[in-house]
PDB file of C-alpha atoms in Angstrom:
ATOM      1  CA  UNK A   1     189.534 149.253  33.312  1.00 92.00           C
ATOM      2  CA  UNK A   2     192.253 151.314  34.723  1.00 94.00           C
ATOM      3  CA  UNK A   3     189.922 154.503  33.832  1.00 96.00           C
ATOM      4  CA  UNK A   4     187.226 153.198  36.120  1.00 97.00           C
ATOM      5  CA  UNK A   5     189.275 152.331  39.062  1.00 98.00           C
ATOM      6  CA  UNK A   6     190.724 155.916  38.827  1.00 98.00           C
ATOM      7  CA  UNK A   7     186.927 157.419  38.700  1.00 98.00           C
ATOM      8  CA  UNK A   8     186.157 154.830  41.570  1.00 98.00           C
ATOM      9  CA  UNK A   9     188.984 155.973  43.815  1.00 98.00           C
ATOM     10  CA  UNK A  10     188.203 159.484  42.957  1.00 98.00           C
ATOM     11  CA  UNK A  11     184.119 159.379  43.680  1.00 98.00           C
ATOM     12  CA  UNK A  12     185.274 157.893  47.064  1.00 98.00           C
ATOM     13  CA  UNK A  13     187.874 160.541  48.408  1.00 98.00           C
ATOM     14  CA  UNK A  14     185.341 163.354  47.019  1.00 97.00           C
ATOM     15  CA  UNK A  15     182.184 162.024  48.222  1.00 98.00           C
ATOM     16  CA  UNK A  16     183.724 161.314  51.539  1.00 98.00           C
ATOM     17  CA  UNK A  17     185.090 164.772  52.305  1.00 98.00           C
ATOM     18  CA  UNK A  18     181.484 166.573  50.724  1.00 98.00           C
ATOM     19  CA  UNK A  19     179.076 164.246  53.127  1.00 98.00           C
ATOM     20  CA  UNK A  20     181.537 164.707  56.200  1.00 98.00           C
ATOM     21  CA  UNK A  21     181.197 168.930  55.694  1.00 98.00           C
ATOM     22  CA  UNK A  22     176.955 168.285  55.574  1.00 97.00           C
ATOM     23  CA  UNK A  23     175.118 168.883  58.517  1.00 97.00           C
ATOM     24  CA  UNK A  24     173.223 166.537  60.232  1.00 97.00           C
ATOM     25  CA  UNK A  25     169.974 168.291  58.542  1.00 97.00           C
ATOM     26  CA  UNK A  26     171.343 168.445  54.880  1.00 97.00           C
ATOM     27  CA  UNK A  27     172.366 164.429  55.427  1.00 97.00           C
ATOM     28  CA  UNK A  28     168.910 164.036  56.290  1.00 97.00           C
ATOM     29  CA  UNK A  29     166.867 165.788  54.026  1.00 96.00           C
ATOM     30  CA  UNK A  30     164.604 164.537  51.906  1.00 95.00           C
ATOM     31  CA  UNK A  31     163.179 166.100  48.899  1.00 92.00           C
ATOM     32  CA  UNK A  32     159.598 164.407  48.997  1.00 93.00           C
ATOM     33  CA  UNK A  33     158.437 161.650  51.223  1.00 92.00           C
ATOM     34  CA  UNK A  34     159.392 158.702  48.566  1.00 93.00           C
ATOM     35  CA  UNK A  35     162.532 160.213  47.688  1.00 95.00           C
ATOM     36  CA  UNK A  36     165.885 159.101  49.641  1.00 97.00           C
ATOM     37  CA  UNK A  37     167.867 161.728  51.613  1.00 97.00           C
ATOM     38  CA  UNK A  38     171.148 161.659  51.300  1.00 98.00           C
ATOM     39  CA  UNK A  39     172.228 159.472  53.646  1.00 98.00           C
ATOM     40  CA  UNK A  40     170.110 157.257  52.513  1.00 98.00           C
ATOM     41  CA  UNK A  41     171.678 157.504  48.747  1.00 98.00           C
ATOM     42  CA  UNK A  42     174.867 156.678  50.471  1.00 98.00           C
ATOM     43  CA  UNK A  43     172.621 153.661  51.788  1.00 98.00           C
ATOM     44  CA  UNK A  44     171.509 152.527  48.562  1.00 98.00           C
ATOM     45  CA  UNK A  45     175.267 152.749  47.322  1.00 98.00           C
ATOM     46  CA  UNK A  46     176.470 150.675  50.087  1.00 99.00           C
ATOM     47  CA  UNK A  47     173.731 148.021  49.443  1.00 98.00           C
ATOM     48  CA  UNK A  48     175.072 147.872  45.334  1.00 98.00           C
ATOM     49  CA  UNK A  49     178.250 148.092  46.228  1.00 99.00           C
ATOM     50  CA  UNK A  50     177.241 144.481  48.747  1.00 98.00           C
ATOM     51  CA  UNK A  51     175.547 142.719  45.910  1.00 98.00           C
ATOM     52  CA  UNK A  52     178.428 143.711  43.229  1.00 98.00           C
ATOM     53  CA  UNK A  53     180.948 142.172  45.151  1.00 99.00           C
ATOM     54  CA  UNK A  54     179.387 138.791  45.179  1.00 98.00           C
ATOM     55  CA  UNK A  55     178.365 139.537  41.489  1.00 98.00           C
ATOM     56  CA  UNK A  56     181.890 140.841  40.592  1.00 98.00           C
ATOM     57  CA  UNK A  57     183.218 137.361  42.829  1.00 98.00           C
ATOM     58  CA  UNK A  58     180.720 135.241  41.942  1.00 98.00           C
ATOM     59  CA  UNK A  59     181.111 135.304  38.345  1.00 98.00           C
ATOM     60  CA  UNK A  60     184.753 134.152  38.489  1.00 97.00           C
ATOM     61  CA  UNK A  61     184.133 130.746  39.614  1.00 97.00           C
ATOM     62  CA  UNK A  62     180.096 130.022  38.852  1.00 97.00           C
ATOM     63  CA  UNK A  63     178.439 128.429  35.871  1.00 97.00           C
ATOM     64  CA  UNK A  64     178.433 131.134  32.565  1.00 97.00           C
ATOM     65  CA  UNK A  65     176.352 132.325  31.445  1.00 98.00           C
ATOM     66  CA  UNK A  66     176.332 134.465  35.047  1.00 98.00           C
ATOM     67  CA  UNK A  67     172.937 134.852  35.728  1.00 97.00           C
ATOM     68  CA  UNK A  68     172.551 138.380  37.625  1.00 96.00           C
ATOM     69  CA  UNK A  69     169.914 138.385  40.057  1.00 91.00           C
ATOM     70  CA  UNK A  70     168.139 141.951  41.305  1.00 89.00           C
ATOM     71  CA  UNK A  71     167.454 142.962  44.361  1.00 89.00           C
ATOM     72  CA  UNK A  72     164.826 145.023  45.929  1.00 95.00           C
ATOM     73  CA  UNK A  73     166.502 148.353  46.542  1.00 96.00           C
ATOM     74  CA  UNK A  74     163.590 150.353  48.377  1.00 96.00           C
ATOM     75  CA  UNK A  75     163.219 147.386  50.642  1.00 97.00           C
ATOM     76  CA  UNK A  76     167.344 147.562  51.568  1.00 98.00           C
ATOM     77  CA  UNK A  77     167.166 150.912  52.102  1.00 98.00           C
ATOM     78  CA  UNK A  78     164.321 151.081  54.596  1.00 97.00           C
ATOM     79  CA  UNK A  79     165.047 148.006  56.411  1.00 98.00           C
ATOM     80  CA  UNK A  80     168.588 148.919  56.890  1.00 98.00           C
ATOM     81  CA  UNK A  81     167.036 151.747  58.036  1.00 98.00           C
ATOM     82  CA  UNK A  82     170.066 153.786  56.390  1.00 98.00           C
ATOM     83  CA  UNK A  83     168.029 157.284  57.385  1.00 98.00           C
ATOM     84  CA  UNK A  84     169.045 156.958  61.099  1.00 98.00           C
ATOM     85  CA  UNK A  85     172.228 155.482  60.676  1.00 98.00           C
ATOM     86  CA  UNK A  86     175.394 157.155  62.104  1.00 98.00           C
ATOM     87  CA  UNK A  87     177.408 158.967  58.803  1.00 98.00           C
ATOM     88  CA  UNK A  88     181.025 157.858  59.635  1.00 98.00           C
ATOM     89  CA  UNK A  89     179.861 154.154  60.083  1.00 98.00           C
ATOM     90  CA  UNK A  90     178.435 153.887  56.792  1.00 99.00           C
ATOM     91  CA  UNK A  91     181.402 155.935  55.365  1.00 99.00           C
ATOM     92  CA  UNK A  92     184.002 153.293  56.521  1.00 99.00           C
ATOM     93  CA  UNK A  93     182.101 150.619  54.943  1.00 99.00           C
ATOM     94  CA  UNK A  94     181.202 151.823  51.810  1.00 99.00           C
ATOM     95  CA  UNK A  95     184.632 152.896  51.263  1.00 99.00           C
ATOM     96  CA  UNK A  96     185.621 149.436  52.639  1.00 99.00           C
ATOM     97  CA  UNK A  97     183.819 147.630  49.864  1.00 99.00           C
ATOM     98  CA  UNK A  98     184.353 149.619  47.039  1.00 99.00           C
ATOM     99  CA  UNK A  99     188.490 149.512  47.901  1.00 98.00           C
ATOM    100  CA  UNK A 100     187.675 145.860  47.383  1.00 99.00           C
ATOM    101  CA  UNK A 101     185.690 146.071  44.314  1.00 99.00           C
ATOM    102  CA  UNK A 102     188.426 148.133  43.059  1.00 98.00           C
ATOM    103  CA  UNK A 103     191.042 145.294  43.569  1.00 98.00           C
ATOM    104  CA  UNK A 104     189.047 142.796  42.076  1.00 98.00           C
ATOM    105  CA  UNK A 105     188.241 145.068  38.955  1.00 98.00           C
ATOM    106  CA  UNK A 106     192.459 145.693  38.894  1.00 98.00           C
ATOM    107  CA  UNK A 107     192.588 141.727  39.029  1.00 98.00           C
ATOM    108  CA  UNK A 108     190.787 140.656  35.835  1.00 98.00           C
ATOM    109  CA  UNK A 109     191.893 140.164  32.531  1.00 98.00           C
ATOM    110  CA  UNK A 110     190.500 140.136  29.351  1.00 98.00           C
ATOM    111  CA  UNK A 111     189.510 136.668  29.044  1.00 98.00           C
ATOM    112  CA  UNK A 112     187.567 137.193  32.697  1.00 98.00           C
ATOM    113  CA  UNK A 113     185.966 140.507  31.685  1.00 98.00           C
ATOM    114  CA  UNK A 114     184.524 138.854  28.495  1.00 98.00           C
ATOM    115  CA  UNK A 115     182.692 136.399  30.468  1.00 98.00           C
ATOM    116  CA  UNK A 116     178.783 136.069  29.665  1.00 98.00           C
ATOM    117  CA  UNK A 117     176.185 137.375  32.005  1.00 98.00           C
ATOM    118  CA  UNK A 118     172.499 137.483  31.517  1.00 98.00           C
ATOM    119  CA  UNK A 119     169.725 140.078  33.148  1.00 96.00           C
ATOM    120  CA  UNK A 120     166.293 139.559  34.800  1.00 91.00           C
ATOM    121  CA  UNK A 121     165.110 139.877  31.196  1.00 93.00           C
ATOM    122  CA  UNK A 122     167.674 137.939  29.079  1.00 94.00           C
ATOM    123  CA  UNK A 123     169.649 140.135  27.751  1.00 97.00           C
ATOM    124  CA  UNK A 124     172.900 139.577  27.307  1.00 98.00           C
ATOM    125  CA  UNK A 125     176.400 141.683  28.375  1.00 98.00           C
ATOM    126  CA  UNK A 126     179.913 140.887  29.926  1.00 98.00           C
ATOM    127  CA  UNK A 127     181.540 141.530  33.018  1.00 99.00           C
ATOM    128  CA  UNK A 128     183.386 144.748  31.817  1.00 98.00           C
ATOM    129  CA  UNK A 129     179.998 146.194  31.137  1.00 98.00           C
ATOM    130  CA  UNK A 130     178.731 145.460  34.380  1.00 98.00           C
ATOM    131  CA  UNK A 131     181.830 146.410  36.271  1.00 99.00           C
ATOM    132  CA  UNK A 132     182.173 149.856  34.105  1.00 98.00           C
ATOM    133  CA  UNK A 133     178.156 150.860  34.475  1.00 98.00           C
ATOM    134  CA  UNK A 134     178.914 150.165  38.300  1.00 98.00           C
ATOM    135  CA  UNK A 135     181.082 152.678  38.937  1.00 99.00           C
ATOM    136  CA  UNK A 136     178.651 155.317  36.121  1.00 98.00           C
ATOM    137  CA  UNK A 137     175.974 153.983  38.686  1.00 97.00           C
ATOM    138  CA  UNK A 138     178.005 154.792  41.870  1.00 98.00           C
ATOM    139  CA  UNK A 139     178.596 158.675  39.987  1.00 98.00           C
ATOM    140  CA  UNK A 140     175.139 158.638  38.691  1.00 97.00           C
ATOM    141  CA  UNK A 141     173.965 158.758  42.494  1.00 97.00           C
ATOM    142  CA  UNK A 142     176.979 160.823  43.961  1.00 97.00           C
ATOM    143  CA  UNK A 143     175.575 163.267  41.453  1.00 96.00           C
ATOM    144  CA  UNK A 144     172.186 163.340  42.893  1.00 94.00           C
ATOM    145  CA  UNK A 145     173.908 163.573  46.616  1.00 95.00           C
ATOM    146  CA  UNK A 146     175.644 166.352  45.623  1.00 93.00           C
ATOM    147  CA  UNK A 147     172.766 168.261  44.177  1.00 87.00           C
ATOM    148  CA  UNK A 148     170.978 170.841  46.774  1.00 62.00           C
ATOM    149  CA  UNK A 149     167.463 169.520  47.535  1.00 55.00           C
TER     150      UNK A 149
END
């Protein structure tokens, strides 16, 4: 797990310093009306990085199989209304969460990342899956921040 906390810590220092040299414009871009600017990416990221947290805390203390419940991403976005929202406060607390996503992932073991969780459609994976494809989540959207529109 020590190669995902790494890649965690890394896609937060990078992504920090590329949104804070965007202007206000580029931030705000979108590339069609149903697609998320960029500050609204950060927005969505912010929102998974919420319900992985209680997911990622959750799980060490609740009934196993963990059953993961989804959540309705569009919906967070535009209620949260992530689109007008100032840059540096969403900056301080995405960064805020993820630092403590990235303790808890340091604090497992291997007994706690083999613990059972199921999906909306009952599959079956463990809690290093789901902690590892968060953070290829987290890059798999940096990616599209960092992409010109």
């Amino acid at each position: 797990m020590n190669d995902s906390i790494q890649k965690l810590e890394r896609l937060l220092v990078q992504t920090e310093a590329y949104l804070t040299s965007c202007s206000e414009e580029v931030l705000s871009q979108k590339p069609a009306p149903n697609k998320w600017s960029k500050r609204e990416i950060l927005g969505h990221l912010i929102d998974s990085a919420i319900n992985n947290l209680q997911r990622f805390t959750e799980i060490q203390y609740a009934e196993k199989p963990y059953v993961i419940r989804n959540y309705r991403q569009d919906d967070l976005v535009r209620v949260n209304d992530y689109q007008h929202a100032d840059l540096q406060e969403l900056l301080i607390l995405w960064k805020s969460l993820n630092r403590r996503i990235g303790i808890i992932i340091a604090a497992q073991t291997d007994a706690t990342l083999s613990y059972e969780i199921r999906f909306a459609d009952n599959s079956a994976s463990d809690l290093r899956f789901l902690m590892t494809d968060y953070v290829e989540h987290m890059e798999h959207h940096i990616l599209q921040i960092r992409r010109v529109h």
